[in-house]
Amino acid sequence: METDSDSSDSGLTAVKSSRNKAQHVYTNWHQRQQRRTWVCLSLVVFVTTLILALISLLIYFIINLRAQIPRNDIQRLITSWGKPGTPTEGRSHYPTEFSRGIIPIPCHSHNDYERRVPLYDALQAGCISVEADVWLRDGDLLVGHTQKSLTAARTLQSLYLDPLLSILARQNAAENMSESSSGHTAFPFAANISGIFETNTSVSLTLLVDIKTDGRATLPVIQRQLEPLREKGWLTHTSDSTLVRGPITIVGTGNTPFDQIQAEKGNRDIFFDAPLAQFWGEDIKVASTNRTVFNPQNSLYASAPFSEVIGKPWHGVLRPAQVELIRAHVQAAAAQGLKVRYWDTPAWPVKVREHVWDVLVKEGVGVLNVDDLEGMKSRRW
């Protein structure tokens, strides 16, 4: 039989249970309300942002469209300039527009064939020198860094010689010939020939051909493939003892045999990449008599690996002795009419690379050996 005390405890328990259930129901309801509130607020913010963005775009297009609506005859002429069916059709394009606005700069596109668009990427950057590694295979000259990278479609002719023929044919079309004030056609090269760069037609583009296979077997094939450029008179060459500059200068390096180049005494149009290290004897401060072998009649560059002949920058900065050696190299090469080209220059860190480039430009090297074309274009020349 229950006592009054037991009855009272049961009542209290029931009350507490009811309160807990009510509290749980309220908590769930409150949380749902909070979620709904946040969802509504987020939706309002999103819609408001979207509306503001659309309004901003509308205002932008209205302003730009208004600016494009001609308000006078001059603006109408500018807007319609060169469009088909107008009196100005054909006047907006120049025949020599291929390199319009490109400023040639003293840079050498190292391993140029590895770029996304060989030759053209370098020309767009303003490089006046490009490099192609060639391998003799089945009578043709394949281009690539290693034997495994070679394909029949990527040849010296397809990547470089044919494009150069096409470019120069366009630059030197008969209808492009402009007359000077005296009535005579004025050009920087012999036989009224214009170069690749419109901003400076006197610049000759150097094609550095790095022979990877046997030089004595490969060089005659290069000479044969140069015949179309040779026939047009577009190659820098020697005529007896006179150097005749052309819009393209061919330089052999790697396994190129110097004695074969020397043997072409009459009309030489392949020049040598002279070894800068041979300009010096045991004492690097004393010029070697070997340097007199190399001159503008047979060579263009005097080249060497930077890391070997100059050394690494000390804590990112070239020491005074290193700068002095660079200066001596440049002066010795210039005395022979040649341009210094260092390869294997520091590429990283960028700050060190920029420092080395600054020093080389200041000291007067012929070209900077460049892998990063974007970094080169961003420099102040």
PDB file of C-alpha atoms in Angstrom, residues 68-346:
ATOM      1  CA  GLN A  68      31.871  53.529 -78.614  1.00  0.00           C
ATOM      2  CA  ILE A  69      28.977  55.409 -80.158  1.00  0.00           C
ATOM      3  CA  PRO A  70      30.472  57.978 -82.550  1.00  0.00           C
ATOM      4  CA  ARG A  71      29.446  61.528 -81.722  1.00  0.00           C
ATOM      5  CA  ASN A  72      31.186  63.177 -84.688  1.00  0.00           C
ATOM      6  CA  ASP A  73      32.638  62.326 -88.089  1.00  0.00           C
ATOM      7  CA  ILE A  74      36.160  61.823 -86.735  1.00  0.00           C
ATOM      8  CA  GLN A  75      34.948  59.209 -84.272  1.00  0.00           C
ATOM      9  CA  ARG A  76      32.906  57.541 -87.008  1.00  0.00           C
ATOM     10  CA  LEU A  77      36.012  57.342 -89.186  1.00  0.00           C
ATOM     11  CA  ILE A  78      38.107  55.895 -86.353  1.00  0.00           C
ATOM     12  CA  THR A  79      35.408  53.344 -85.501  1.00  0.00           C
ATOM     13  CA  SER A  80      35.076  52.113 -89.082  1.00  0.00           C
ATOM     14  CA  TRP A  81      38.772  52.322 -90.003  1.00  0.00           C
ATOM     15  CA  GLY A  82      39.908  49.330 -92.043  1.00  0.00           C
ATOM     16  CA  LYS A  83      36.567  47.514 -91.964  1.00  0.00           C
ATOM     17  CA  PRO A  84      35.428  45.667 -95.099  1.00  0.00           C
ATOM     18  CA  GLY A  85      33.263  47.729 -97.396  1.00  0.00           C
ATOM     19  CA  THR A  86      34.562  51.091 -96.146  1.00  0.00           C
ATOM     20  CA  PRO A  87      36.803  53.514 -98.090  1.00  0.00           C
ATOM     21  CA  THR A  88      39.609  52.723 -95.615  1.00  0.00           C
ATOM     22  CA  GLU A  89      39.534  48.968 -96.238  1.00  0.00           C
ATOM     23  CA  GLY A  90      43.111  47.734 -96.580  1.00  0.00           C
ATOM     24  CA  ARG A  91      44.661  50.813 -94.976  1.00  0.00           C
ATOM     25  CA  SER A  92      44.859  49.478 -91.420  1.00  0.00           C
ATOM     26  CA  HIS A  93      47.434  46.789 -92.181  1.00  0.00           C
ATOM     27  CA  TYR A  94      51.092  47.272 -93.057  1.00  0.00           C
ATOM     28  CA  PRO A  95      52.930  44.652 -95.141  1.00  0.00           C
ATOM     29  CA  THR A  96      55.812  44.738 -92.626  1.00  0.00           C
ATOM     30  CA  GLU A  97      53.536  44.434 -89.612  1.00  0.00           C
ATOM     31  CA  PHE A  98      54.959  41.021 -88.730  1.00  0.00           C
ATOM     32  CA  SER A  99      57.273  42.490 -86.075  1.00  0.00           C
ATOM     33  CA  ARG A 100      55.546  45.822 -85.554  1.00  0.00           C
ATOM     34  CA  GLY A 101      56.332  47.408 -82.194  1.00  0.00           C
ATOM     35  CA  ILE A 102      58.894  44.759 -81.145  1.00  0.00           C
ATOM     36  CA  ILE A 103      62.137  46.268 -79.868  1.00  0.00           C
ATOM     37  CA  PRO A 104      65.156  44.010 -80.486  1.00  0.00           C
ATOM     38  CA  ILE A 105      67.207  43.427 -77.339  1.00  0.00           C
ATOM     39  CA  PRO A 106      70.592  41.692 -76.872  1.00  0.00           C
ATOM     40  CA  CYS A 107      69.302  38.349 -75.659  1.00  0.00           C
ATOM     41  CA  HIS A 108      70.058  34.829 -76.863  1.00  0.00           C
ATOM     42  CA  SER A 109      67.201  32.318 -76.641  1.00  0.00           C
ATOM     43  CA  HIS A 110      68.976  29.354 -75.085  1.00  0.00           C
ATOM     44  CA  ASN A 111      67.582  25.952 -76.163  1.00  0.00           C
ATOM     45  CA  ASP A 112      65.011  27.841 -78.181  1.00  0.00           C
ATOM     46  CA  TYR A 113      63.527  24.666 -79.692  1.00  0.00           C
ATOM     47  CA  GLU A 114      62.132  23.713 -76.255  1.00  0.00           C
ATOM     48  CA  ARG A 115      59.808  26.713 -76.187  1.00  0.00           C
ATOM     49  CA  ARG A 116      56.118  26.289 -76.940  1.00  0.00           C
ATOM     50  CA  VAL A 117      56.581  28.052 -80.288  1.00  0.00           C
ATOM     51  CA  PRO A 118      60.240  27.807 -81.363  1.00  0.00           C
ATOM     52  CA  LEU A 119      61.714  30.923 -82.986  1.00  0.00           C
ATOM     53  CA  TYR A 120      58.495  32.975 -82.787  1.00  0.00           C
ATOM     54  CA  ASP A 121      58.434  33.165 -78.968  1.00  0.00           C
ATOM     55  CA  ALA A 122      61.990  34.512 -79.059  1.00  0.00           C
ATOM     56  CA  LEU A 123      61.196  37.021 -81.807  1.00  0.00           C
ATOM     57  CA  GLN A 124      58.143  38.228 -79.899  1.00  0.00           C
ATOM     58  CA  ALA A 125      60.421  38.870 -76.900  1.00  0.00           C
ATOM     59  CA  GLY A 126      62.862  40.783 -79.131  1.00  0.00           C
ATOM     60  CA  CYS A 127      65.734  38.275 -78.956  1.00  0.00           C
ATOM     61  CA  ILE A 128      68.356  38.796 -81.639  1.00  0.00           C
ATOM     62  CA  SER A 129      69.841  35.314 -81.292  1.00  0.00           C
ATOM     63  CA  VAL A 130      68.311  31.823 -81.117  1.00  0.00           C
ATOM     64  CA  GLU A 131      69.813  28.391 -80.591  1.00  0.00           C
ATOM     65  CA  ALA A 132      69.044  25.041 -82.193  1.00  0.00           C
ATOM     66  CA  ASP A 133      70.695  21.703 -81.334  1.00  0.00           C
ATOM     67  CA  VAL A 134      70.929  19.589 -84.508  1.00  0.00           C
ATOM     68  CA  TRP A 135      71.473  15.847 -85.022  1.00  0.00           C
ATOM     69  CA  LEU A 136      72.228  14.290 -88.411  1.00  0.00           C
ATOM     70  CA  ARG A 137      69.786  11.422 -89.022  1.00  0.00           C
ATOM     71  CA  ASP A 138      69.195   9.759 -92.410  1.00  0.00           C
ATOM     72  CA  GLY A 139      70.437  12.795 -94.289  1.00  0.00           C
ATOM     73  CA  ASP A 140      68.270  15.304 -92.413  1.00  0.00           C
ATOM     74  CA  LEU A 141      68.919  17.620 -89.462  1.00  0.00           C
ATOM     75  CA  LEU A 142      66.637  16.863 -86.523  1.00  0.00           C
ATOM     76  CA  VAL A 143      66.319  19.367 -83.687  1.00  0.00           C
ATOM     77  CA  GLY A 144      66.189  18.421 -79.998  1.00  0.00           C
ATOM     78  CA  HIS A 145      68.075  18.431 -76.727  1.00  0.00           C
ATOM     79  CA  THR A 146      68.632  14.674 -76.567  1.00  0.00           C
ATOM     80  CA  GLN A 147      68.380  11.800 -79.028  1.00  0.00           C
ATOM     81  CA  LYS A 148      65.206  10.568 -77.310  1.00  0.00           C
ATOM     82  CA  SER A 149      63.495  13.901 -78.005  1.00  0.00           C
ATOM     83  CA  LEU A 150      64.039  13.766 -81.787  1.00  0.00           C
ATOM     84  CA  THR A 151      61.126  13.510 -84.228  1.00  0.00           C
ATOM     85  CA  ALA A 152      61.013  13.636 -88.018  1.00  0.00           C
ATOM     86  CA  ALA A 153      58.635  16.612 -87.887  1.00  0.00           C
ATOM     87  CA  ARG A 154      60.966  18.843 -85.873  1.00  0.00           C
ATOM     88  CA  THR A 155      63.865  19.664 -88.151  1.00  0.00           C
ATOM     89  CA  LEU A 156      66.188  22.614 -88.645  1.00  0.00           C
ATOM     90  CA  GLN A 157      64.354  23.334 -91.870  1.00  0.00           C
ATOM     91  CA  SER A 158      60.788  23.119 -90.482  1.00  0.00           C
ATOM     92  CA  LEU A 159      61.437  24.995 -87.219  1.00  0.00           C
ATOM     93  CA  TYR A 160      63.899  27.646 -88.407  1.00  0.00           C
ATOM     94  CA  LEU A 161      65.007  27.829 -92.030  1.00  0.00           C
ATOM     95  CA  ASP A 162      61.570  27.707 -93.675  1.00  0.00           C
ATOM     96  CA  PRO A 163      60.004  30.186 -91.201  1.00  0.00           C
ATOM     97  CA  LEU A 164      62.915  32.584 -91.697  1.00  0.00           C
ATOM     98  CA  LEU A 165      62.498  32.342 -95.459  1.00  0.00           C
ATOM     99  CA  SER A 166      58.808  33.137 -95.100  1.00  0.00           C
ATOM    100  CA  ILE A 167      59.395  36.068 -92.736  1.00  0.00           C
ATOM    101  CA  LEU A 168      62.089  37.675 -94.877  1.00  0.00           C
ATOM    102  CA  ALA A 169      60.073  37.154 -98.066  1.00  0.00           C
ATOM    103  CA  ARG A 170      57.278  39.126 -96.432  1.00  0.00           C
ATOM    104  CA  GLN A 171      59.613  41.827 -95.129  1.00  0.00           C
ATOM    105  CA  ASN A 172      61.255  42.206 -98.531  1.00  0.00           C
ATOM    106  CA  ALA A 173      58.268  41.941-100.894  1.00  0.00           C
ATOM    107  CA  ALA A 174      58.605  44.296-103.849  1.00  0.00           C
ATOM    108  CA  GLU A 175      55.558  46.325-102.819  1.00  0.00           C
ATOM    109  CA  ASN A 176      57.136  46.927 -99.383  1.00  0.00           C
ATOM    110  CA  MET A 177      60.118  48.810-100.774  1.00  0.00           C
ATOM    111  CA  SER A 178      60.083  52.404 -99.516  1.00  0.00           C
ATOM    112  CA  GLU A 179      62.123  55.185-100.996  1.00  0.00           C
ATOM    113  CA  SER A 180      64.243  57.686 -99.146  1.00  0.00           C
ATOM    114  CA  SER A 181      63.965  61.425 -99.682  1.00  0.00           C
ATOM    115  CA  SER A 182      66.614  61.179-102.408  1.00  0.00           C
ATOM    116  CA  GLY A 183      64.417  58.819-104.393  1.00  0.00           C
ATOM    117  CA  HIS A 184      66.575  55.745-103.764  1.00  0.00           C
ATOM    118  CA  THR A 185      65.465  52.765-101.718  1.00  0.00           C
ATOM    119  CA  ALA A 186      67.329  52.807 -98.382  1.00  0.00           C
ATOM    120  CA  PHE A 187      68.168  49.582 -96.540  1.00  0.00           C
ATOM    121  CA  PRO A 188      70.722  48.650 -93.891  1.00  0.00           C
ATOM    122  CA  PHE A 189      72.019  45.512 -95.646  1.00  0.00           C
ATOM    123  CA  ALA A 190      73.501  44.883 -99.037  1.00  0.00           C
ATOM    124  CA  ALA A 191      71.278  44.505-102.131  1.00  0.00           C
ATOM    125  CA  ASN A 192      68.389  46.480-100.608  1.00  0.00           C
ATOM    126  CA  ILE A 193      67.502  43.876 -97.991  1.00  0.00           C
ATOM    127  CA  SER A 194      65.424  44.540 -94.893  1.00  0.00           C
ATOM    128  CA  GLY A 195      65.819  42.633 -91.628  1.00  0.00           C
ATOM    129  CA  ILE A 196      63.231  40.943 -89.423  1.00  0.00           C
ATOM    130  CA  PHE A 197      62.564  43.702 -86.879  1.00  0.00           C
ATOM    131  CA  GLU A 198      60.551  46.617 -88.226  1.00  0.00           C
ATOM    132  CA  THR A 199      61.707  48.938 -85.441  1.00  0.00           C
ATOM    133  CA  ASN A 200      65.338  48.339 -86.393  1.00  0.00           C
ATOM    134  CA  THR A 201      65.779  46.684 -89.769  1.00  0.00           C
ATOM    135  CA  SER A 202      69.588  46.787 -89.445  1.00  0.00           C
ATOM    136  CA  VAL A 203      69.575  44.050 -86.772  1.00  0.00           C
ATOM    137  CA  SER A 204      70.795  40.692 -87.998  1.00  0.00           C
ATOM    138  CA  LEU A 205      69.224  37.649 -86.329  1.00  0.00           C
ATOM    139  CA  THR A 206      71.813  35.068 -85.278  1.00  0.00           C
ATOM    140  CA  LEU A 207      70.938  31.381 -85.634  1.00  0.00           C
ATOM    141  CA  LEU A 208      73.347  29.465 -83.401  1.00  0.00           C
ATOM    142  CA  VAL A 209      73.498  25.881 -84.684  1.00  0.00           C
ATOM    143  CA  ASP A 210      74.831  23.516 -82.026  1.00  0.00           C
ATOM    144  CA  ILE A 211      76.038  20.388 -83.856  1.00  0.00           C
ATOM    145  CA  LYS A 212      75.564  17.296 -81.692  1.00  0.00           C
ATOM    146  CA  THR A 213      76.665  14.651 -84.195  1.00  0.00           C
ATOM    147  CA  ASP A 214      79.920  14.326 -86.132  1.00  0.00           C
ATOM    148  CA  GLY A 215      80.788  17.828 -87.270  1.00  0.00           C
ATOM    149  CA  ARG A 216      82.512  16.883 -90.503  1.00  0.00           C
ATOM    150  CA  ALA A 217      79.499  14.924 -91.694  1.00  0.00           C
ATOM    151  CA  THR A 218      76.886  17.395 -90.387  1.00  0.00           C
ATOM    152  CA  LEU A 219      78.312  20.724 -91.571  1.00  0.00           C
ATOM    153  CA  PRO A 220      77.943  19.991 -95.330  1.00  0.00           C
ATOM    154  CA  VAL A 221      74.248  19.136 -94.777  1.00  0.00           C
ATOM    155  CA  ILE A 222      73.735  22.472 -93.000  1.00  0.00           C
ATOM    156  CA  GLN A 223      75.429  24.244 -95.889  1.00  0.00           C
ATOM    157  CA  ARG A 224      73.101  22.551 -98.411  1.00  0.00           C
ATOM    158  CA  GLN A 225      69.970  23.420 -96.441  1.00  0.00           C
ATOM    159  CA  LEU A 226      71.054  27.070 -96.279  1.00  0.00           C
ATOM    160  CA  GLU A 227      70.981  27.348-100.068  1.00  0.00           C
ATOM    161  CA  PRO A 228      67.522  29.029-100.349  1.00  0.00           C
ATOM    162  CA  LEU A 229      68.609  31.752 -97.897  1.00  0.00           C
ATOM    163  CA  ARG A 230      71.950  31.989 -99.676  1.00  0.00           C
ATOM    164  CA  GLU A 231      70.304  32.437-103.100  1.00  0.00           C
ATOM    165  CA  LYS A 232      68.256  35.345-101.768  1.00  0.00           C
ATOM    166  CA  GLY A 233      71.369  37.029-100.401  1.00  0.00           C
ATOM    167  CA  TRP A 234      69.915  36.956 -96.889  1.00  0.00           C
ATOM    168  CA  LEU A 235      72.944  35.433 -95.127  1.00  0.00           C
ATOM    169  CA  THR A 236      75.825  37.348 -93.586  1.00  0.00           C
ATOM    170  CA  HIS A 237      78.869  36.248 -95.587  1.00  0.00           C
ATOM    171  CA  THR A 238      82.378  37.109 -96.606  1.00  0.00           C
ATOM    172  CA  SER A 239      83.232  38.199-100.099  1.00  0.00           C
ATOM    173  CA  ASP A 240      86.984  37.866-100.513  1.00  0.00           C
ATOM    174  CA  SER A 241      88.180  39.812 -97.445  1.00  0.00           C
ATOM    175  CA  THR A 242      85.011  41.856 -96.995  1.00  0.00           C
ATOM    176  CA  LEU A 243      82.303  41.012 -94.456  1.00  0.00           C
ATOM    177  CA  VAL A 244      78.852  41.520 -95.989  1.00  0.00           C
ATOM    178  CA  ARG A 245      76.128  41.709 -93.365  1.00  0.00           C
ATOM    179  CA  GLY A 246      72.757  40.088 -93.966  1.00  0.00           C
ATOM    180  CA  PRO A 247      69.515  39.807 -91.987  1.00  0.00           C
ATOM    181  CA  ILE A 248      70.481  36.257 -90.889  1.00  0.00           C
ATOM    182  CA  THR A 249      73.844  35.263 -89.431  1.00  0.00           C
ATOM    183  CA  ILE A 250      74.603  31.541 -89.054  1.00  0.00           C
ATOM    184  CA  VAL A 251      77.012  30.520 -86.283  1.00  0.00           C
ATOM    185  CA  GLY A 252      78.239  26.973 -85.682  1.00  0.00           C
ATOM    186  CA  THR A 253      79.022  25.684 -82.206  1.00  0.00           C
ATOM    187  CA  GLY A 254      79.271  22.331 -80.418  1.00  0.00           C
ATOM    188  CA  ASN A 255      81.018  19.868 -82.771  1.00  0.00           C
ATOM    189  CA  THR A 256      81.382  22.424 -85.553  1.00  0.00           C
ATOM    190  CA  PRO A 257      84.877  21.912 -87.076  1.00  0.00           C
ATOM    191  CA  PHE A 258      86.671  25.247 -87.173  1.00  0.00           C
ATOM    192  CA  ASP A 259      89.095  24.134 -89.873  1.00  0.00           C
ATOM    193  CA  GLN A 260      86.206  23.411 -92.262  1.00  0.00           C
ATOM    194  CA  ILE A 261      84.805  26.865 -91.651  1.00  0.00           C
ATOM    195  CA  GLN A 262      88.244  28.354 -92.240  1.00  0.00           C
ATOM    196  CA  ALA A 263      88.541  26.424 -95.494  1.00  0.00           C
ATOM    197  CA  GLU A 264      85.607  28.368 -96.972  1.00  0.00           C
ATOM    198  CA  LYS A 265      87.760  31.384 -97.758  1.00  0.00           C
ATOM    199  CA  GLY A 266      85.925  32.782-100.748  1.00  0.00           C
ATOM    200  CA  ASN A 267      82.296  33.124 -99.667  1.00  0.00           C
ATOM    201  CA  ARG A 268      81.911  31.976 -96.072  1.00  0.00           C
ATOM    202  CA  ASP A 269      78.391  32.182 -94.626  1.00  0.00           C
ATOM    203  CA  ILE A 270      78.733  29.956 -91.573  1.00  0.00           C
ATOM    204  CA  PHE A 271      80.741  31.505 -88.750  1.00  0.00           C
ATOM    205  CA  PHE A 272      82.301  30.047 -85.630  1.00  0.00           C
ATOM    206  CA  ASP A 273      81.471  30.272 -81.946  1.00  0.00           C
ATOM    207  CA  ALA A 274      85.006  30.923 -80.728  1.00  0.00           C
ATOM    208  CA  PRO A 275      86.116  29.410 -77.394  1.00  0.00           C
ATOM    209  CA  LEU A 276      86.622  32.324 -75.025  1.00  0.00           C
ATOM    210  CA  ALA A 277      88.896  30.216 -72.823  1.00  0.00           C
ATOM    211  CA  GLN A 278      91.471  30.049 -75.634  1.00  0.00           C
ATOM    212  CA  PHE A 279      91.850  33.824 -75.520  1.00  0.00           C
ATOM    213  CA  TRP A 280      93.981  33.412 -72.395  1.00  0.00           C
ATOM    214  CA  GLY A 281      97.232  31.735 -71.424  1.00  0.00           C
ATOM    215  CA  GLU A 282      98.169  30.284 -68.039  1.00  0.00           C
ATOM    216  CA  ASP A 283      97.808  33.761 -66.573  1.00  0.00           C
ATOM    217  CA  ILE A 284      94.168  34.734 -67.077  1.00  0.00           C
ATOM    218  CA  LYS A 285      95.171  38.401 -67.063  1.00  0.00           C
ATOM    219  CA  VAL A 286      97.411  37.942 -70.115  1.00  0.00           C
ATOM    220  CA  ALA A 287      95.734  37.484 -73.480  1.00  0.00           C
ATOM    221  CA  SER A 288      96.839  34.453 -75.483  1.00  0.00           C
ATOM    222  CA  THR A 289      98.174  34.717 -79.021  1.00  0.00           C
ATOM    223  CA  ASN A 290      95.545  32.080 -79.967  1.00  0.00           C
ATOM    224  CA  ARG A 291      92.904  34.769 -79.950  1.00  0.00           C
ATOM    225  CA  THR A 292      94.257  36.289 -83.189  1.00  0.00           C
ATOM    226  CA  VAL A 293      93.053  33.171 -85.022  1.00  0.00           C
ATOM    227  CA  PHE A 294      89.450  34.256 -84.389  1.00  0.00           C
ATOM    228  CA  ASN A 295      88.165  37.410 -86.082  1.00  0.00           C
ATOM    229  CA  PRO A 296      84.990  38.736 -87.750  1.00  0.00           C
ATOM    230  CA  GLN A 297      85.951  36.968 -90.967  1.00  0.00           C
ATOM    231  CA  ASN A 298      85.374  33.565 -89.363  1.00  0.00           C
ATOM    232  CA  SER A 299      83.666  34.085 -85.977  1.00  0.00           C
ATOM    233  CA  LEU A 300      80.916  36.067 -84.285  1.00  0.00           C
ATOM    234  CA  TYR A 301      80.830  35.046 -80.632  1.00  0.00           C
ATOM    235  CA  ALA A 302      83.528  34.250 -78.103  1.00  0.00           C
ATOM    236  CA  SER A 303      81.705  31.935 -75.693  1.00  0.00           C
ATOM    237  CA  ALA A 304      82.362  30.121 -72.440  1.00  0.00           C
ATOM    238  CA  PRO A 305      80.450  28.602 -69.495  1.00  0.00           C
ATOM    239  CA  PHE A 306      80.038  31.322 -66.889  1.00  0.00           C
ATOM    240  CA  SER A 307      80.377  28.945 -63.944  1.00  0.00           C
ATOM    241  CA  GLU A 308      83.796  27.765 -65.149  1.00  0.00           C
ATOM    242  CA  VAL A 309      85.488  30.946 -66.361  1.00  0.00           C
ATOM    243  CA  ILE A 310      83.923  33.410 -63.900  1.00  0.00           C
ATOM    244  CA  GLY A 311      82.666  31.242 -61.037  1.00  0.00           C
ATOM    245  CA  LYS A 312      79.638  31.469 -58.806  1.00  0.00           C
ATOM    246  CA  PRO A 313      78.593  34.753 -57.169  1.00  0.00           C
ATOM    247  CA  TRP A 314      79.740  34.998 -53.546  1.00  0.00           C
ATOM    248  CA  HIS A 315      76.598  35.206 -51.404  1.00  0.00           C
ATOM    249  CA  GLY A 316      74.648  36.278 -54.485  1.00  0.00           C
ATOM    250  CA  VAL A 317      77.024  39.071 -55.527  1.00  0.00           C
ATOM    251  CA  LEU A 318      79.895  39.013 -58.015  1.00  0.00           C
ATOM    252  CA  ARG A 319      83.231  39.927 -56.414  1.00  0.00           C
ATOM    253  CA  PRO A 320      85.277  42.828 -57.846  1.00  0.00           C
ATOM    254  CA  ALA A 321      87.821  40.348 -59.240  1.00  0.00           C
ATOM    255  CA  GLN A 322      85.039  38.541 -61.127  1.00  0.00           C
ATOM    256  CA  VAL A 323      83.725  41.799 -62.580  1.00  0.00           C
ATOM    257  CA  GLU A 324      87.265  42.729 -63.605  1.00  0.00           C
ATOM    258  CA  LEU A 325      87.631  39.388 -65.380  1.00  0.00           C
ATOM    259  CA  ILE A 326      84.350  39.888 -67.255  1.00  0.00           C
ATOM    260  CA  ARG A 327      85.588  43.313 -68.329  1.00  0.00           C
ATOM    261  CA  ALA A 328      88.864  41.810 -69.548  1.00  0.00           C
ATOM    262  CA  HIS A 329      86.988  39.143 -71.533  1.00  0.00           C
ATOM    263  CA  VAL A 330      84.792  41.721 -73.215  1.00  0.00           C
ATOM    264  CA  GLN A 331      87.735  43.965 -74.082  1.00  0.00           C
ATOM    265  CA  ALA A 332      89.809  41.095 -75.487  1.00  0.00           C
ATOM    266  CA  ALA A 333      86.925  39.835 -77.618  1.00  0.00           C
ATOM    267  CA  ALA A 334      86.091  43.361 -78.803  1.00  0.00           C
ATOM    268  CA  ALA A 335      89.715  43.826 -79.834  1.00  0.00           C
ATOM    269  CA  GLN A 336      89.172  40.911 -82.231  1.00  0.00           C
ATOM    270  CA  GLY A 337      85.783  42.242 -83.347  1.00  0.00           C
ATOM    271  CA  LEU A 338      83.841  39.517 -81.497  1.00  0.00           C
ATOM    272  CA  LYS A 339      80.998  39.483 -78.958  1.00  0.00           C
ATOM    273  CA  VAL A 340      81.224  37.717 -75.602  1.00  0.00           C
ATOM    274  CA  ARG A 341      78.489  35.168 -74.806  1.00  0.00           C
ATOM    275  CA  TYR A 342      78.413  33.394 -71.464  1.00  0.00           C
ATOM    276  CA  TRP A 343      76.241  30.323 -71.067  1.00  0.00           C
ATOM    277  CA  ASP A 344      75.385  28.489 -67.855  1.00  0.00           C
ATOM    278  CA  THR A 345      74.754  31.787 -66.065  1.00  0.00           C
ATOM    279  CA  PRO A 346      72.877  31.648 -62.708  1.00  0.00           C
TER     280      PRO A 346
END
